[in-house]
Coordinates of C-alpha atoms in Angstrom, one line a residue:
M1 CA 20.7 -35.8 -20.2
A2 CA 21.6 -33.2 -22.4
Q3 CA 21.4 -29.4 -20.8
R4 CA 18.6 -27.4 -22.0
K5 CA 19.9 -24.4 -23.7
H6 CA 17.5 -21.0 -24.3
L7 CA 17.4 -19.6 -27.5
D8 CA 18.7 -15.9 -28.0
D9 CA 16.8 -13.2 -29.6
F10 CA 18.8 -13.4 -32.9
L11 CA 18.2 -17.1 -33.1
R12 CA 14.3 -16.6 -32.5
G13 CA 14.4 -13.7 -35.1
R14 CA 16.0 -16.3 -37.7
I15 CA 13.6 -18.7 -37.0
I16 CA 10.6 -16.5 -37.2
G17 CA 12.0 -14.8 -40.6
R18 CA 12.0 -18.4 -42.3
L19 CA 8.7 -19.2 -41.3
E20 CA 7.4 -15.8 -42.7
C21 CA 9.1 -16.5 -45.8
G22 CA 7.1 -19.8 -46.2
R23 CA 9.4 -22.4 -44.8
T24 CA 7.6 -25.4 -43.0
Q25 CA 8.3 -26.0 -39.2
L26 CA 10.1 -29.1 -40.1
E27 CA 12.3 -27.5 -42.5
V28 CA 13.4 -24.8 -40.2
S29 CA 13.9 -27.5 -37.4
K30 CA 16.1 -29.7 -39.4
E31 CA 18.3 -26.7 -40.8
L32 CA 18.8 -24.9 -37.4
G33 CA 18.8 -28.2 -35.3
I34 CA 16.2 -27.3 -33.0
A35 CA 13.6 -29.3 -31.8
Q36 CA 10.0 -28.9 -34.2
S37 CA 7.9 -28.5 -30.7
V38 CA 10.2 -25.5 -29.9
I39 CA 9.7 -23.7 -33.1
S40 CA 6.1 -24.5 -32.9
R41 CA 5.5 -22.7 -29.6
L42 CA 7.7 -20.0 -30.7
W43 CA 5.8 -19.2 -33.8
Q44 CA 2.2 -19.6 -32.0
R45 CA 3.8 -16.9 -29.5
F46 CA 4.4 -14.8 -32.1
Q47 CA 1.0 -15.3 -33.9
D48 CA -0.8 -14.3 -30.4
D49 CA 0.9 -11.2 -29.5
G50 CA 3.9 -10.5 -32.0
N51 CA 6.6 -11.0 -29.3
V52 CA 9.4 -13.5 -29.8
S53 CA 11.8 -12.4 -26.5
R54 CA 12.2 -14.9 -23.8
C55 CA 10.1 -14.3 -20.7
Y56 CA 12.2 -14.5 -17.8
S57 CA 10.9 -15.5 -14.6
T58 CA 10.0 -12.6 -12.2
G59 CA 10.6 -15.0 -9.2
R60 CA 7.7 -14.6 -6.5
P61 CA 4.3 -13.6 -7.7
R62 CA 3.1 -10.5 -7.1
V63 CA 0.8 -10.0 -4.0
T64 CA -1.4 -7.3 -5.4
T65 CA -3.5 -7.6 -8.4
P66 CA -3.7 -4.6 -11.1
N67 CA -7.1 -3.6 -9.7
E68 CA -5.7 -3.5 -6.1
D69 CA -2.9 -1.2 -7.6
R70 CA -5.0 1.4 -9.0
Y71 CA -7.0 1.4 -5.6
L72 CA -3.9 2.0 -3.9
A73 CA -3.2 4.8 -6.3
V74 CA -6.2 6.6 -6.0
T75 CA -6.3 6.3 -2.2
A76 CA -2.8 7.8 -2.1
K77 CA -3.6 10.5 -4.3
R78 CA -6.8 11.4 -2.4
N79 CA -5.2 11.4 1.0
R80 CA -1.6 12.3 0.4
R81 CA -0.5 12.3 4.0
S82 CA -1.7 8.6 4.5
T83 CA 1.4 6.8 5.6
A84 CA 2.3 3.3 4.2
S85 CA 0.9 1.5 7.0
D86 CA -2.3 3.4 6.8
L87 CA -2.5 2.5 2.9
S88 CA -1.8 -1.1 3.9
R89 CA -4.8 -1.3 6.3
Q90 CA -7.3 0.3 4.1
L91 CA -6.2 -2.1 1.1
S92 CA -6.6 -5.0 3.6
S93 CA -10.1 -3.9 4.9
A94 CA -11.3 -3.2 1.3
T95 CA -9.8 -6.4 -0.6
G96 CA -8.6 -8.8 2.1
T97 CA -4.9 -8.5 0.7
T98 CA -2.3 -7.8 3.3
V99 CA 1.0 -6.2 2.1
S100 CA 4.0 -5.0 3.9
R101 CA 4.9 -1.5 4.1
Q102 CA 7.9 -2.0 1.6
T103 CA 5.8 -3.6 -0.9
M104 CA 3.5 -0.4 -0.4
Y105 CA 6.6 1.8 -1.2
R106 CA 7.5 -0.2 -4.3
R107 CA 3.7 -0.4 -5.8
L108 CA 3.5 3.3 -5.3
G109 CA 7.1 3.8 -6.8
H110 CA 6.0 1.8 -9.7
I111 CA 3.3 4.5 -10.6
G112 CA 5.6 7.5 -10.0
L113 CA 4.5 8.4 -6.1
Y114 CA 6.9 8.6 -3.5
A115 CA 7.2 9.8 0.3
R116 CA 8.4 13.4 0.4
R117 CA 8.3 16.2 2.7
P118 CA 5.7 18.9 1.7
V119 CA 6.6 22.7 0.9
R120 CA 5.7 24.6 3.8
C121 CA 4.7 28.2 2.6
V122 CA 2.2 30.7 3.2
P123 CA -0.6 30.1 0.5
L124 CA -0.7 32.6 -2.1
T125 CA -4.1 33.7 -3.3
A126 CA -5.2 34.7 -6.7
T127 CA -4.5 38.2 -6.1
H128 CA -1.2 37.6 -4.7
C129 CA -0.3 35.7 -8.2
R130 CA -1.6 38.4 -10.3
L131 CA 0.3 40.9 -8.5
R132 CA 3.4 39.0 -8.8
L133 CA 3.1 38.4 -12.3
A134 CA 2.5 42.1 -13.0
W135 CA 5.5 43.1 -11.0
S136 CA 7.8 40.8 -13.0
R137 CA 6.7 41.8 -16.7
E138 CA 6.9 45.4 -15.4
H139 CA 10.7 44.9 -14.4
A140 CA 11.7 42.2 -17.0
L141 CA 13.6 44.6 -19.3
W142 CA 15.4 46.5 -16.4
T143 CA 19.0 47.1 -16.8
P144 CA 22.0 46.0 -14.3
Q145 CA 22.1 50.1 -13.7
Q146 CA 18.6 50.2 -12.6
W147 CA 18.6 47.1 -10.4
S148 CA 21.6 48.4 -8.9
C149 CA 19.7 51.5 -7.3
V150 CA 17.4 48.8 -5.4
M151 CA 18.1 47.7 -1.8
F152 CA 16.9 43.9 -1.5
S153 CA 15.9 42.9 1.7
D154 CA 14.8 39.5 3.2
E155 CA 13.5 38.1 6.5
S156 CA 13.4 34.7 8.2
R157 CA 11.3 33.7 11.1
F158 CA 12.6 31.2 13.6
S159 CA 9.7 29.7 15.7
L160 CA 10.3 28.6 19.5
Q161 CA 7.2 26.3 18.8
S162 CA 7.6 22.8 17.5
D163 CA 6.9 22.3 13.9
S164 CA 7.1 18.8 13.1
R165 CA 9.3 17.9 10.0
R166 CA 8.2 14.0 10.1
T167 CA 5.0 14.6 7.9
F168 CA 5.2 13.1 4.5
I169 CA 3.3 13.1 1.5
W170 CA 2.8 11.0 -1.8
R171 CA 3.5 13.0 -4.8
A172 CA 5.2 12.7 -8.1
P173 CA 8.6 14.0 -9.3
G174 CA 8.1 17.6 -10.7
T175 CA 5.1 18.5 -8.5
R176 CA 6.7 19.7 -5.3
H177 CA 5.1 23.2 -5.6
H178 CA 1.6 22.0 -6.6
Q179 CA -0.9 23.4 -4.2
E180 CA -2.0 19.8 -3.4
N181 CA 1.6 19.2 -2.3
T182 CA 2.2 22.1 0.1
I183 CA 1.2 22.8 3.6
E184 CA 0.6 25.9 5.5
R185 CA 3.4 27.0 7.8
H186 CA 2.8 29.0 10.7
R187 CA 1.6 32.3 10.7
Y188 CA 3.9 34.3 13.1
G189 CA 2.1 33.1 16.0
G190 CA 3.6 32.5 19.2
A191 CA 7.6 33.0 20.5
G192 CA 10.2 33.2 18.0
W193 CA 13.0 35.3 16.5
L194 CA 13.1 37.5 13.5
L195 CA 16.0 38.1 11.2
L196 CA 16.1 41.0 8.6
E197 CA 18.8 40.8 6.0
Q198 CA 19.3 43.9 3.5
W199 CA 21.6 44.1 0.6
K200 CA 22.4 46.0 -2.5
E201 CA 23.9 44.7 -5.6

């Protein structure tokens, strides 16, 4: 029994080109030495979706349907702190489909959502943003000589209380500082150390 050979994309293109020029399937079959049934299936597929590339097997069928994937995306965006296990349980409860944590990571990764640590910061109000923008515009054209007269300072507080870094959220790349992806940090309550630094350019 002869070994079955797959047609490469170049040969598929030659077949379609000849058929589009008015050649019959039988003529193309004899000219290229390819079974007419193969040419017939290729032509039918081209007529259906305009694609002639080979469809490679993806192996094991997907566990989730497109609708279930959309459900996962909406659920993860609504509650960004849900764990993969939480989302798996919610999916099972809503649709009856059970998936592993690893599958959950893959599904969300396909739509651009990844588990990342949230940015911990003091939330800025609209007034804060307006004042910072005004300050930046006022000093945008300052010369190095003007900045040399400024004393810069920064302070860092080290809290003695527990502040778990194990919290993760689902977010897309480039959205690290979006409000929904931040978490309010401790507002200087409880015991801790305050380190103040000052320097001049």
